[in-house]
JSON list of C-alpha atoms and ligand atoms in Angstrom, two decimals:
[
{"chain": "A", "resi": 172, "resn": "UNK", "atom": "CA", "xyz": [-23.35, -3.27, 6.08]},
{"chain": "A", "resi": 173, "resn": "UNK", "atom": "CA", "xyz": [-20.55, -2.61, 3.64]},
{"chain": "A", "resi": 174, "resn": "UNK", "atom": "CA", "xyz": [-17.91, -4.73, 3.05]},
{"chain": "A", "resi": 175, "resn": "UNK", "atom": "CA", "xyz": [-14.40, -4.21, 4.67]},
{"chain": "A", "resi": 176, "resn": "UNK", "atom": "CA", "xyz": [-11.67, -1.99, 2.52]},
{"chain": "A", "resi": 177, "resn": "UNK", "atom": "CA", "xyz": [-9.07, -3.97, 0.49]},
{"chain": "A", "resi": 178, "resn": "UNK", "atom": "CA", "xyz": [-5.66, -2.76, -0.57]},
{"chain": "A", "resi": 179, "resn": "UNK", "atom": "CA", "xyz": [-5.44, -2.68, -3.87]},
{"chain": "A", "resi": 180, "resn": "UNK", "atom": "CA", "xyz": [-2.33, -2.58, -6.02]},
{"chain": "A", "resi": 181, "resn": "UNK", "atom": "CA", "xyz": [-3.77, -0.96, -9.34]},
{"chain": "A", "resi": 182, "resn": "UNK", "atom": "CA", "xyz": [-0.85, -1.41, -12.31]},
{"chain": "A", "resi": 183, "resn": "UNK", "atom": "CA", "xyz": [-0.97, -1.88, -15.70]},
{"chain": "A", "resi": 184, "resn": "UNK", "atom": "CA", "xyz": [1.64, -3.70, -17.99]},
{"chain": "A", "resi": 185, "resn": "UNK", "atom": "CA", "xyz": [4.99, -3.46, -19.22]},
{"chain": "A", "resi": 186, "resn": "UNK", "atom": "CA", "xyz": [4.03, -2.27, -22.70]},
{"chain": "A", "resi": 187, "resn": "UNK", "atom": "CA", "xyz": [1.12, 0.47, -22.12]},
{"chain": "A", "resi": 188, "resn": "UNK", "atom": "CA", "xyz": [1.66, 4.14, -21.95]},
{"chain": "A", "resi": 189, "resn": "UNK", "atom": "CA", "xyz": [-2.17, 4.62, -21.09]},
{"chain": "A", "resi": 190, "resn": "UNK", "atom": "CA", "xyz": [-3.08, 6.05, -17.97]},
{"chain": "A", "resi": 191, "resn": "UNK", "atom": "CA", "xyz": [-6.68, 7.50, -17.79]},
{"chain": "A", "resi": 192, "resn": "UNK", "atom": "CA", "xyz": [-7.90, 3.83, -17.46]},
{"chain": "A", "resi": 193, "resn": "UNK", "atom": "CA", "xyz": [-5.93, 3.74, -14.15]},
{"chain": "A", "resi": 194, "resn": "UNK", "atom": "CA", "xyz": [-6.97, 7.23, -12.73]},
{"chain": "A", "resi": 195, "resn": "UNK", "atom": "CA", "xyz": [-10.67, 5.89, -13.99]},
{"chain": "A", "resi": 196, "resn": "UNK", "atom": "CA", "xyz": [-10.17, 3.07, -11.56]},
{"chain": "A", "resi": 197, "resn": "UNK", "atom": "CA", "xyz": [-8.48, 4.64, -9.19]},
{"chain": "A", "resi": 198, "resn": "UNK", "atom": "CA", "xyz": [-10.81, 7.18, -8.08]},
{"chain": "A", "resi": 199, "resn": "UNK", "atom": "CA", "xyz": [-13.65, 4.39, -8.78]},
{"chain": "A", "resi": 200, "resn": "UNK", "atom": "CA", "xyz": [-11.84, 2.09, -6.23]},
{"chain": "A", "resi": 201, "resn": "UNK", "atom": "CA", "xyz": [-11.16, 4.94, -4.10]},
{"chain": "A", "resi": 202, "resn": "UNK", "atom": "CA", "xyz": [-14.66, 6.21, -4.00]},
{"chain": "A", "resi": 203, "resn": "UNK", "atom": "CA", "xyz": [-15.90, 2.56, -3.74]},
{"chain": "A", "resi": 204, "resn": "UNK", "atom": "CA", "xyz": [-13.93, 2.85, -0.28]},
{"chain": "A", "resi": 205, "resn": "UNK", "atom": "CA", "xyz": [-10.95, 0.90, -1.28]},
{"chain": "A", "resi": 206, "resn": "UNK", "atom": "CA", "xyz": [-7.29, 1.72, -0.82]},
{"chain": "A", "resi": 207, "resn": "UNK", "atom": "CA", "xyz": [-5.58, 2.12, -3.85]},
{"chain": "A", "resi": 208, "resn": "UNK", "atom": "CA", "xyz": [-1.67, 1.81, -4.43]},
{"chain": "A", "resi": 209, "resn": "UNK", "atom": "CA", "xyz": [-1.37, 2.91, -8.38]},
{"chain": "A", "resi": 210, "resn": "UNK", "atom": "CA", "xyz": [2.05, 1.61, -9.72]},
{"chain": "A", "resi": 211, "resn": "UNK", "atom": "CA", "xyz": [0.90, 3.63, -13.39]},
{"chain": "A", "resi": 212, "resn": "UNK", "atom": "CA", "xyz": [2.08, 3.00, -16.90]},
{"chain": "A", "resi": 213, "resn": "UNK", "atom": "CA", "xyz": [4.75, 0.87, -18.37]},
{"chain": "A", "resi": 214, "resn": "UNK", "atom": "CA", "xyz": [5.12, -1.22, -15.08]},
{"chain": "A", "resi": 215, "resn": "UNK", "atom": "CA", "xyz": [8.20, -3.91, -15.49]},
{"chain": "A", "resi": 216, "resn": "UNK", "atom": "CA", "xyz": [6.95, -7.66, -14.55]},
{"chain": "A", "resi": 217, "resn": "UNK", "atom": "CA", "xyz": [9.63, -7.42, -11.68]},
{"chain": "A", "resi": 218, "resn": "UNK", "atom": "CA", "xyz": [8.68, -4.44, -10.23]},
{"chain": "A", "resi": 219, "resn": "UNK", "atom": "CA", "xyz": [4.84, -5.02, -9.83]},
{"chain": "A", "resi": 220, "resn": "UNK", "atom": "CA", "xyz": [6.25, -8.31, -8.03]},
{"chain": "A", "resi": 221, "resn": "UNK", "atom": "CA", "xyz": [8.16, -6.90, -5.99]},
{"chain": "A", "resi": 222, "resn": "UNK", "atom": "CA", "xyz": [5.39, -4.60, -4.61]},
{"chain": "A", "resi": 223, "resn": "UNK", "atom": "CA", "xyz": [3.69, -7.36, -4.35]},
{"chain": "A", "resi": 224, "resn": "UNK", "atom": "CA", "xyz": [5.47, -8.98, -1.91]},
{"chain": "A", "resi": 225, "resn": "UNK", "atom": "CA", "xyz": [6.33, -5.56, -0.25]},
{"chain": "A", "resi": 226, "resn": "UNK", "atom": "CA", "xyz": [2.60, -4.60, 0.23]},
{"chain": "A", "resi": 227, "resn": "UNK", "atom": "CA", "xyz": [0.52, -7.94, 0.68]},
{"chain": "A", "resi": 228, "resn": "UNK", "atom": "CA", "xyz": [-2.50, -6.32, -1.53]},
{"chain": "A", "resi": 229, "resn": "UNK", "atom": "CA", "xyz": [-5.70, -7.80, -1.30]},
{"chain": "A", "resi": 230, "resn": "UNK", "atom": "CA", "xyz": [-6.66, -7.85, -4.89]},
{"chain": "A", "resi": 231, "resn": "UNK", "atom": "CA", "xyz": [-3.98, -7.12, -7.63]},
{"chain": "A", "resi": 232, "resn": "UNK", "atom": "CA", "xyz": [-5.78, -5.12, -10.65]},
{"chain": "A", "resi": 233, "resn": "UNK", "atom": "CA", "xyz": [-4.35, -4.70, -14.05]},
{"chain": "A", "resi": 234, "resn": "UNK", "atom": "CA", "xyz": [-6.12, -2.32, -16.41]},
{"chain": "A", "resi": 235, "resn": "UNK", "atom": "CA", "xyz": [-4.64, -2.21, -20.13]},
{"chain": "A", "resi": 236, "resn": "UNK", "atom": "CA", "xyz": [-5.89, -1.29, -23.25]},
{"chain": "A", "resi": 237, "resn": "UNK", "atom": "CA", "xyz": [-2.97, -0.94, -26.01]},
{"chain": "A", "resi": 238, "resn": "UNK", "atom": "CA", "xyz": [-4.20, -4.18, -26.85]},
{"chain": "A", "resi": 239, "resn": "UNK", "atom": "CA", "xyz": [-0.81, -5.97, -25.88]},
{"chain": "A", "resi": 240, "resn": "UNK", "atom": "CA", "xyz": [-2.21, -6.69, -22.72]},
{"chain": "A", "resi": 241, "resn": "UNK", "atom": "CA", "xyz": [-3.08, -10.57, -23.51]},
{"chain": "A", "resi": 242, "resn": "UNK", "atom": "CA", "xyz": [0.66, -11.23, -24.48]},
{"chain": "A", "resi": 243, "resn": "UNK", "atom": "CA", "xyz": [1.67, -9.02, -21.58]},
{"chain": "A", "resi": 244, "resn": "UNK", "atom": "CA", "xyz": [-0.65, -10.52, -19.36]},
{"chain": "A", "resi": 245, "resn": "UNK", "atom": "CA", "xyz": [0.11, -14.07, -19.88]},
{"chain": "A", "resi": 246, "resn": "UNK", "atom": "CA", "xyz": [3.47, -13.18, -19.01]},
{"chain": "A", "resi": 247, "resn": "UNK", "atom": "CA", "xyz": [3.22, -11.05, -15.83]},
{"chain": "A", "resi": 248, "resn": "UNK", "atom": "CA", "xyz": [0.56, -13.95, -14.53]},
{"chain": "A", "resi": 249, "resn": "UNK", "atom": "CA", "xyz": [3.45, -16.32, -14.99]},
{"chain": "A", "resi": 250, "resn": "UNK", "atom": "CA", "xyz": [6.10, -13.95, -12.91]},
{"chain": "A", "resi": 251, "resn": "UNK", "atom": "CA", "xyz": [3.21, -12.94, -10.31]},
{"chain": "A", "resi": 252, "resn": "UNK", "atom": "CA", "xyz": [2.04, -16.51, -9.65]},
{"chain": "A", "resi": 253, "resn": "UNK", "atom": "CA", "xyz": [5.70, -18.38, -9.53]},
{"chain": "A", "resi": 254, "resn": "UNK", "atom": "CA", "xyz": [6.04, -16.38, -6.43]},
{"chain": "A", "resi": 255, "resn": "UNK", "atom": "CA", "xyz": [4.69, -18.53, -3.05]},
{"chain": "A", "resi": 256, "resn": "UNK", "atom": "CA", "xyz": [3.86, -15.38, -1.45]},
{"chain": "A", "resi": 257, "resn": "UNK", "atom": "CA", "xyz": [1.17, -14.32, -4.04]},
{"chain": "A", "resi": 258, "resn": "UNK", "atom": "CA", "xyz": [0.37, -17.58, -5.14]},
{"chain": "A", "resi": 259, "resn": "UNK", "atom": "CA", "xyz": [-3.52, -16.89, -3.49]},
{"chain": "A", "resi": 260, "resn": "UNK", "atom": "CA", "xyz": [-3.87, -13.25, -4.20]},
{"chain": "A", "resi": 261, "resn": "UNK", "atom": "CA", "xyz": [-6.93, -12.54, -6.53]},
{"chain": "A", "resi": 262, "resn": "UNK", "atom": "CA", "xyz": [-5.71, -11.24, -9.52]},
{"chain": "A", "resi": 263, "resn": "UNK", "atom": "CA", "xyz": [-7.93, -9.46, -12.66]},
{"chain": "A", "resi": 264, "resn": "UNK", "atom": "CA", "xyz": [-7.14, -8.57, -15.87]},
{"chain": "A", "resi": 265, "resn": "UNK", "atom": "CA", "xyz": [-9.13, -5.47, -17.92]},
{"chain": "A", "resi": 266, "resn": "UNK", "atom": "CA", "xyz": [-9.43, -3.55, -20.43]},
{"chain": "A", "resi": 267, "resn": "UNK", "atom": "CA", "xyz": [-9.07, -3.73, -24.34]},
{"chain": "A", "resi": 268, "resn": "UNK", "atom": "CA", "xyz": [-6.93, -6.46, -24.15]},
{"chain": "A", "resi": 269, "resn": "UNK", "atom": "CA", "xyz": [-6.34, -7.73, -27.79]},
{"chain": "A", "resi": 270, "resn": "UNK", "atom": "CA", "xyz": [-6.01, -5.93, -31.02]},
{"chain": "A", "resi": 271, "resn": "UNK", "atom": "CA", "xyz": [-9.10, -7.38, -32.96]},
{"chain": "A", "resi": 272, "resn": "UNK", "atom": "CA", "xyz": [-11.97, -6.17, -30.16]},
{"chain": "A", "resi": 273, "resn": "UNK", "atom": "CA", "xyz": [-12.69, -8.34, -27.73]},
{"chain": "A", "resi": 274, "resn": "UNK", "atom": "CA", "xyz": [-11.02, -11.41, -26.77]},
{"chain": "A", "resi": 275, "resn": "UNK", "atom": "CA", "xyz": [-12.38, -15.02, -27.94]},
{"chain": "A", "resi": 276, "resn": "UNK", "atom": "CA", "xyz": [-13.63, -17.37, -25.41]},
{"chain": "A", "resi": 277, "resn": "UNK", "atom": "CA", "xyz": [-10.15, -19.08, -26.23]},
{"chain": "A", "resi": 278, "resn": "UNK", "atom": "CA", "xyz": [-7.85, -16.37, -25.11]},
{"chain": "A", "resi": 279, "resn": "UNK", "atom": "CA", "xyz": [-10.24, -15.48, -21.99]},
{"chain": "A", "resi": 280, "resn": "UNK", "atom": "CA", "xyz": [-10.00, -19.26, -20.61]},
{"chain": "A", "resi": 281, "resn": "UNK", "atom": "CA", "xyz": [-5.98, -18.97, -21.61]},
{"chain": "A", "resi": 282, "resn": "UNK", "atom": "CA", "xyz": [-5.15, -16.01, -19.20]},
{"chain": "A", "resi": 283, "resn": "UNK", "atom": "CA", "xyz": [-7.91, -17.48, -16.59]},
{"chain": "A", "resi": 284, "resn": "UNK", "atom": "CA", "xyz": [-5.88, -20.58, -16.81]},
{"chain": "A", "resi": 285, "resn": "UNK", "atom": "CA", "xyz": [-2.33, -18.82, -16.76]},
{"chain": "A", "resi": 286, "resn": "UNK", "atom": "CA", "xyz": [-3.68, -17.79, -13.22]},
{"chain": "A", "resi": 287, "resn": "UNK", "atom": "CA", "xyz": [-5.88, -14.89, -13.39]},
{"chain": "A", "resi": 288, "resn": "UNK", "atom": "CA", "xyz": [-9.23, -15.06, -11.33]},
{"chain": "A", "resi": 289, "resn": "UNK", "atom": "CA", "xyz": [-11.27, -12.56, -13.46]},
{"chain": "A", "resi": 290, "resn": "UNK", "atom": "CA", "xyz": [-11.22, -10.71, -17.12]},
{"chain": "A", "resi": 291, "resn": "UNK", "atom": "CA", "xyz": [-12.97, -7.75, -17.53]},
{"chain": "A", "resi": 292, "resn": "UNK", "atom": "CA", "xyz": [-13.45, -6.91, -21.18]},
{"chain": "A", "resi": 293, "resn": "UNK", "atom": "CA", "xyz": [-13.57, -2.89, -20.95]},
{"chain": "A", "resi": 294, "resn": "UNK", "atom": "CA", "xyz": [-17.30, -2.48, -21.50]},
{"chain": "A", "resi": 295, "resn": "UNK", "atom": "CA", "xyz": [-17.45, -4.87, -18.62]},
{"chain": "A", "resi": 296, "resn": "UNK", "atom": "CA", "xyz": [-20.04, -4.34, -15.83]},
{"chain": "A", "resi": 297, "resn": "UNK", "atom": "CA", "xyz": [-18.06, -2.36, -13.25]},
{"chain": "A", "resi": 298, "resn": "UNK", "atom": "CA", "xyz": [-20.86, -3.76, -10.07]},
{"chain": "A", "resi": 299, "resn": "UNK", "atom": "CA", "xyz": [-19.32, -6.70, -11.40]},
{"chain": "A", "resi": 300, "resn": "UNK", "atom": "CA", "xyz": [-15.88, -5.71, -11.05]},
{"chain": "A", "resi": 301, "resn": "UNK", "atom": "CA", "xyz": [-16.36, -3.71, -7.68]},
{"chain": "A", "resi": 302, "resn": "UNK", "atom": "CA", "xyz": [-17.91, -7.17, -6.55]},
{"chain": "A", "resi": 303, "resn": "UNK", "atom": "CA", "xyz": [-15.00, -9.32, -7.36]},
{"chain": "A", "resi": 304, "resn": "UNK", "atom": "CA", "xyz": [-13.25, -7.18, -5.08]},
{"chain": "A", "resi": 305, "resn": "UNK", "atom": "CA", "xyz": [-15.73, -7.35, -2.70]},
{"chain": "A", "resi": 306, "resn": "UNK", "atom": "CA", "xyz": [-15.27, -11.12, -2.25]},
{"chain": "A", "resi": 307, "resn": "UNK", "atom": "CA", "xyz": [-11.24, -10.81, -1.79]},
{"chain": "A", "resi": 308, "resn": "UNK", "atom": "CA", "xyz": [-10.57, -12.23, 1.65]},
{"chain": "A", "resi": 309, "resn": "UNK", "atom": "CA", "xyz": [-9.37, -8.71, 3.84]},
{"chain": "A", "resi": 310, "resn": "UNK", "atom": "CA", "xyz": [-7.76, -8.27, 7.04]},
{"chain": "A", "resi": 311, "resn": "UNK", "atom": "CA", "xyz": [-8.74, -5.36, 9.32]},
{"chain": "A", "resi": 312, "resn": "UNK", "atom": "CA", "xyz": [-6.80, -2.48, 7.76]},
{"chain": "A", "resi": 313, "resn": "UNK", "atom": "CA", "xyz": [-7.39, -0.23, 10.47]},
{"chain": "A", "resi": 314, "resn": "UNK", "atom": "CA", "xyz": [-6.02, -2.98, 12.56]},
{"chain": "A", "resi": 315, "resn": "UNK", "atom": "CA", "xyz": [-3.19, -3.46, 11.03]},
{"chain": "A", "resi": 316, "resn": "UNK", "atom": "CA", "xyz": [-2.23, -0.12, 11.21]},
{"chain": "A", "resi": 317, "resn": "UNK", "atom": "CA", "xyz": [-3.04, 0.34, 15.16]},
{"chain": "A", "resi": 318, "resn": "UNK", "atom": "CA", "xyz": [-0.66, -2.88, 15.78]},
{"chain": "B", "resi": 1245, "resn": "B12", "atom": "C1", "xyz": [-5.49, 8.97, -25.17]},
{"chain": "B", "resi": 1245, "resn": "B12", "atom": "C2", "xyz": [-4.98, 7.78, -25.97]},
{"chain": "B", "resi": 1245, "resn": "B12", "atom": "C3", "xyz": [-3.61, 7.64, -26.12]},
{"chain": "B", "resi": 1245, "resn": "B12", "atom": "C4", "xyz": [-2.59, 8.55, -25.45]},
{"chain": "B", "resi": 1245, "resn": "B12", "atom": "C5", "xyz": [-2.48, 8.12, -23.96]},
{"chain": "B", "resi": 1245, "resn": "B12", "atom": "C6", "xyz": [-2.14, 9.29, -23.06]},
{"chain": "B", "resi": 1245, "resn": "B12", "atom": "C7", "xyz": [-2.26, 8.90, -21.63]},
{"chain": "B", "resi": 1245, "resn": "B12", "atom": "N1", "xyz": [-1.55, 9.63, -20.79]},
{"chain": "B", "resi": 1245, "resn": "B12", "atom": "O1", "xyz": [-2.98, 7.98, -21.25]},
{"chain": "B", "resi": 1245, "resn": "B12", "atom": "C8", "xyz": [-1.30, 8.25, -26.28]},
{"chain": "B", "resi": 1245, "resn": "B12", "atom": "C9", "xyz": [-1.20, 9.26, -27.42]},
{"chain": "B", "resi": 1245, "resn": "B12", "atom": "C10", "xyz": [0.02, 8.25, -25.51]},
{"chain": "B", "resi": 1245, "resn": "B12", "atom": "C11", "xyz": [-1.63, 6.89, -26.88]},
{"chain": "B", "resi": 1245, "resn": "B12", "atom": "C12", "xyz": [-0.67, 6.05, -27.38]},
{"chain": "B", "resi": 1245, "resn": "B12", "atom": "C13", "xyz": [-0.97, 4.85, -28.03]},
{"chain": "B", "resi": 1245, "resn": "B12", "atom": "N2", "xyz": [-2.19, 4.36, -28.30]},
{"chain": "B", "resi": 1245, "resn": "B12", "atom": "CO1", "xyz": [-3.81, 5.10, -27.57]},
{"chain": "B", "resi": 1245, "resn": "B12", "atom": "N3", "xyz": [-5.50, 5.81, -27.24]},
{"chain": "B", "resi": 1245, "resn": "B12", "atom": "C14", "xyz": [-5.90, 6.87, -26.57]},
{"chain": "B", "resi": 1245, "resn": "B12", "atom": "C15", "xyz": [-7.43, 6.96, -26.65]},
{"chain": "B", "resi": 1245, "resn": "B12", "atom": "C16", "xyz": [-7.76, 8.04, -27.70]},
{"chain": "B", "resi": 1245, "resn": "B12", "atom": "C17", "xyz": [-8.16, 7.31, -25.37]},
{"chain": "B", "resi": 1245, "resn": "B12", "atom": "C18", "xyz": [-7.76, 6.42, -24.17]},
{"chain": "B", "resi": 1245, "resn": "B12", "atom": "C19", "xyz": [-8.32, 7.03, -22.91]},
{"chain": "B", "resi": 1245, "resn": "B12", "atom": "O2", "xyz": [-7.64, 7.82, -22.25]},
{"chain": "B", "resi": 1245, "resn": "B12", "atom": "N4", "xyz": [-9.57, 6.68, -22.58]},
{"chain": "B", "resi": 1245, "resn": "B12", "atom": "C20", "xyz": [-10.23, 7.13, -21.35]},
{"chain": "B", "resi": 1245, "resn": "B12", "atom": "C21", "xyz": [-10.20, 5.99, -20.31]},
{"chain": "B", "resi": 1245, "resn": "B12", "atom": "C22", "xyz": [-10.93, 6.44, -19.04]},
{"chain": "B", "resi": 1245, "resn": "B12", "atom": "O3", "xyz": [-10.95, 4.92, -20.89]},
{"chain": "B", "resi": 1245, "resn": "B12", "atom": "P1", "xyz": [-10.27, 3.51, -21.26]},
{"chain": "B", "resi": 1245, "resn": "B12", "atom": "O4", "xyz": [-8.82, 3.65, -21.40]},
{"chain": "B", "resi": 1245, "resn": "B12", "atom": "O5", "xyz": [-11.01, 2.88, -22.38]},
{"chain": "B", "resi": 1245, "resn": "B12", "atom": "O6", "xyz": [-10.59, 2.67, -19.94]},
{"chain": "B", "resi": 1245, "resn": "B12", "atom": "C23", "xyz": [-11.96, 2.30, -19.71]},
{"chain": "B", "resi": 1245, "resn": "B12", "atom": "C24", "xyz": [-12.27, 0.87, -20.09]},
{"chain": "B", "resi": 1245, "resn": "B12", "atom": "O7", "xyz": [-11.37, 0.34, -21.04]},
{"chain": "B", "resi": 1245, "resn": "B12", "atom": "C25", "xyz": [-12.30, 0.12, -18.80]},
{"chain": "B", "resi": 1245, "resn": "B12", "atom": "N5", "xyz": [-11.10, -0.55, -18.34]},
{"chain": "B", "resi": 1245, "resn": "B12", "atom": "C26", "xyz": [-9.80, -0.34, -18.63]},
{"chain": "B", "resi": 1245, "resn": "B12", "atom": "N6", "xyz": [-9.02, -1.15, -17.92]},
{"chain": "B", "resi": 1245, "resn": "B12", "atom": "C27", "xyz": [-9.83, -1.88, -17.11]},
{"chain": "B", "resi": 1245, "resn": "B12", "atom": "C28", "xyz": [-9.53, -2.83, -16.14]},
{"chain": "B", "resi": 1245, "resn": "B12", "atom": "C29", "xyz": [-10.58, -3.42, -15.42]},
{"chain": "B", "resi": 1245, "resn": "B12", "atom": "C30", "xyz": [-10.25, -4.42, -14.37]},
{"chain": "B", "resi": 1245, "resn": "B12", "atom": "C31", "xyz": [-11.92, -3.04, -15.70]},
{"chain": "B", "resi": 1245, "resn": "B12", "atom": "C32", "xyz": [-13.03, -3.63, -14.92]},
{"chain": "B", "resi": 1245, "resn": "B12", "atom": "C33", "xyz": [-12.21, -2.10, -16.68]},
{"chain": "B", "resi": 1245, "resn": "B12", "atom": "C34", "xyz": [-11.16, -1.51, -17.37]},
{"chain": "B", "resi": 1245, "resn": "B12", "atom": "O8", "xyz": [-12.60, 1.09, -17.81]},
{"chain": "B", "resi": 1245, "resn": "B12", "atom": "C35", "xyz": [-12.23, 2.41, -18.24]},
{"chain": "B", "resi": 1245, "resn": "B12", "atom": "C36", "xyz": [-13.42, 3.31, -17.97]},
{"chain": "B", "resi": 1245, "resn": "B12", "atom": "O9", "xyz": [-14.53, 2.89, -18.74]},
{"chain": "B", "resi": 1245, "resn": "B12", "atom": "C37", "xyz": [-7.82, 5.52, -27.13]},
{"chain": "B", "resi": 1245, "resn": "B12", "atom": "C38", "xyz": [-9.07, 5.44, -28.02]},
{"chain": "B", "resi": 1245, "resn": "B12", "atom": "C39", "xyz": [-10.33, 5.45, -27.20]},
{"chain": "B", "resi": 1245, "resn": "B12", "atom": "N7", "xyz": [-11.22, 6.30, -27.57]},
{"chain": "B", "resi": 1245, "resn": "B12", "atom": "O10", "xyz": [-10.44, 4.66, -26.23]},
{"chain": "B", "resi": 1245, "resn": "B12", "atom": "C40", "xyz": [-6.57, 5.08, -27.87]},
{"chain": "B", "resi": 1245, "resn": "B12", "atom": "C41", "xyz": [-6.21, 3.61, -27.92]},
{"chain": "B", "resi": 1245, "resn": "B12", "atom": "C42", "xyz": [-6.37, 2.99, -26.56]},
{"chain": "B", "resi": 1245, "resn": "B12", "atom": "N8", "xyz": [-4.81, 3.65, -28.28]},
{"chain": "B", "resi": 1245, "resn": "B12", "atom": "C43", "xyz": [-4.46, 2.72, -29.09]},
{"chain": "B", "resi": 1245, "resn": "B12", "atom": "C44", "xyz": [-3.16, 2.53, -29.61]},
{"chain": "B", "resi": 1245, "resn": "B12", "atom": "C45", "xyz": [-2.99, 1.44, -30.65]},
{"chain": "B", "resi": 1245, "resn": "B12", "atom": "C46", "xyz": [-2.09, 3.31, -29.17]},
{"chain": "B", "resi": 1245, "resn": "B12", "atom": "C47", "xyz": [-0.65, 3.23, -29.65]},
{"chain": "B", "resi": 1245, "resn": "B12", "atom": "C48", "xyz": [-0.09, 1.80, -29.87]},
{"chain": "B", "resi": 1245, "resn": "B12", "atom": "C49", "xyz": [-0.55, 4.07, -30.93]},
{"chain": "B", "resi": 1245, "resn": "B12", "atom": "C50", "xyz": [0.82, 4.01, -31.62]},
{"chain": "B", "resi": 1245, "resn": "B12", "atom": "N9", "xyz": [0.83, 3.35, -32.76]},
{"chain": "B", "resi": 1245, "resn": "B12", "atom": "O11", "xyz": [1.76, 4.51, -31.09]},
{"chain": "B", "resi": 1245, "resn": "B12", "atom": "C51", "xyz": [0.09, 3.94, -28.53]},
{"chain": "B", "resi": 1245, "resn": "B12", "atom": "C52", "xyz": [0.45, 2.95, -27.42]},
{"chain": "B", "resi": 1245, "resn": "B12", "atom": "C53", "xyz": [1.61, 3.38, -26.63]},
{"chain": "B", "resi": 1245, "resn": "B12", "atom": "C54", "xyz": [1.88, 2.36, -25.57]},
{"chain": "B", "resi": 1245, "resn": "B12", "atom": "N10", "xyz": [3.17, 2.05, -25.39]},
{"chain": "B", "resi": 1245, "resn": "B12", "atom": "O12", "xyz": [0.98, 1.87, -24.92]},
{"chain": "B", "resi": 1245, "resn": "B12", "atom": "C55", "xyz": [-5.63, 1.83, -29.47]},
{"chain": "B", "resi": 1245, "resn": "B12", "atom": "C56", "xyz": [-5.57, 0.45, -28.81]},
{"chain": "B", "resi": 1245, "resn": "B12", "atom": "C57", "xyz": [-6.12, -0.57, -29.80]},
{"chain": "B", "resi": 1245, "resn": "B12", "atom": "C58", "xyz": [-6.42, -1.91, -29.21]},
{"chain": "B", "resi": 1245, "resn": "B12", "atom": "N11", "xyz": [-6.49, -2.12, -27.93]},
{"chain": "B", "resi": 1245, "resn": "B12", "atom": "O13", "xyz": [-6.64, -2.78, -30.02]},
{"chain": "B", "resi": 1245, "resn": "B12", "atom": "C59", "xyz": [-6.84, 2.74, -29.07]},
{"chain": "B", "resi": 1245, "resn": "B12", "atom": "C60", "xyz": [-8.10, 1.95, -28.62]},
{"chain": "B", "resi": 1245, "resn": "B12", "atom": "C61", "xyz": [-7.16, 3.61, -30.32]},
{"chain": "B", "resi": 1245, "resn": "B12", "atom": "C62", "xyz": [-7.72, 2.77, -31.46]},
{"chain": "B", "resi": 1245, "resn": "B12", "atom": "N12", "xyz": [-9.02, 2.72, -31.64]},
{"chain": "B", "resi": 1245, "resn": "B12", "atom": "O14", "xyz": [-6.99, 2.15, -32.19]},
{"chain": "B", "resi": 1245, "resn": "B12", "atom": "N13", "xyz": [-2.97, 6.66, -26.84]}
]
């Protein structure tokens, strides 16, 4: 049986022009069955909130690699997670996220304990990633949308 859709609101950080990482996981979310809202590049902290709240995602995903997105992350974690309304949401963090190659186990643990659930480095195992997903509690989209 496969497992129920999830919304998914797909953003990256304040700082980061990059956007082939987010098609990338776009279409891979997509394809994996998954509805995908993708706020793009240089997303403001407030804005990706506020979408938040707007949209009740499932799973909030934030794919970076100018290698800002540690600082960035720490901070939007902060912004995302001082809101009740997404205080449960799973939230993950990937991509090249530091500018010396990969993150210590230090830095990892810091942004898991800021409030992320999950850091993908970005030669992370994407079954991996498509599984945390996977385990997000969903409501019946479908459902929702005949109510
Ligand atoms: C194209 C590119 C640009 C283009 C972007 C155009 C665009 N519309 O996207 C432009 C020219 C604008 C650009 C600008 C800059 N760039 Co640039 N760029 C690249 C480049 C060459 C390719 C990126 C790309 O498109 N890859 C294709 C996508 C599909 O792959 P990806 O981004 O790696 O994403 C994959 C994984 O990382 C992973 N992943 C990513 N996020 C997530 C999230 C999750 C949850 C998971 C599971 C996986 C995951 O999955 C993806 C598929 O495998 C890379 C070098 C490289 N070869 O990677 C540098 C690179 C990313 N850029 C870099 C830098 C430094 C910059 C600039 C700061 C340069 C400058 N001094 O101005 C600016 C940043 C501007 C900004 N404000 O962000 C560095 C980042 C270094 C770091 N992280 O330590 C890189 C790595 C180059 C380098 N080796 O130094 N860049």
């Amino acid at each position: 049986m496969t497992a129920p859709q999830r919304r998914i609101l797909l953003s990256s950080v304040s700082s980061d022009a990059h956007t082939w990482n987010l098609a990338y996981l776009q279409l891979l979310l997509a394809e994996s069955g998954h509805r995908v809202d993708n706020l793009g590049a240089c997303v403001p902290d407030w804005l990706l909130v506020s979408r938040a709240i707007a949209t009740k995602p499932h799973v909030i995903v934030i794919s970076t690699v100018n290698g800002h997105g540690y600082a960035d992350g720490l901070r939007l974690i902060g912004a995302v997670r001082a809101e009740a309304a997404l205080c449960e949401v799973p939230v993950a963090i990937g991509g090249k996220l530091g500018v010396s190659g990969l993150l210590t186990a230090e830095h990892e643990r810091n942004l898991l304990d800021a409030g992320f659930d999950a850091v993908f480095e970005h030669d992370a195992n994407l079954i991996d990633f498509l599984t945390f997903v996977d385990m997000a509690p969903a409501t019946d989209i479908a459902a929702e949308h005949h109510a």
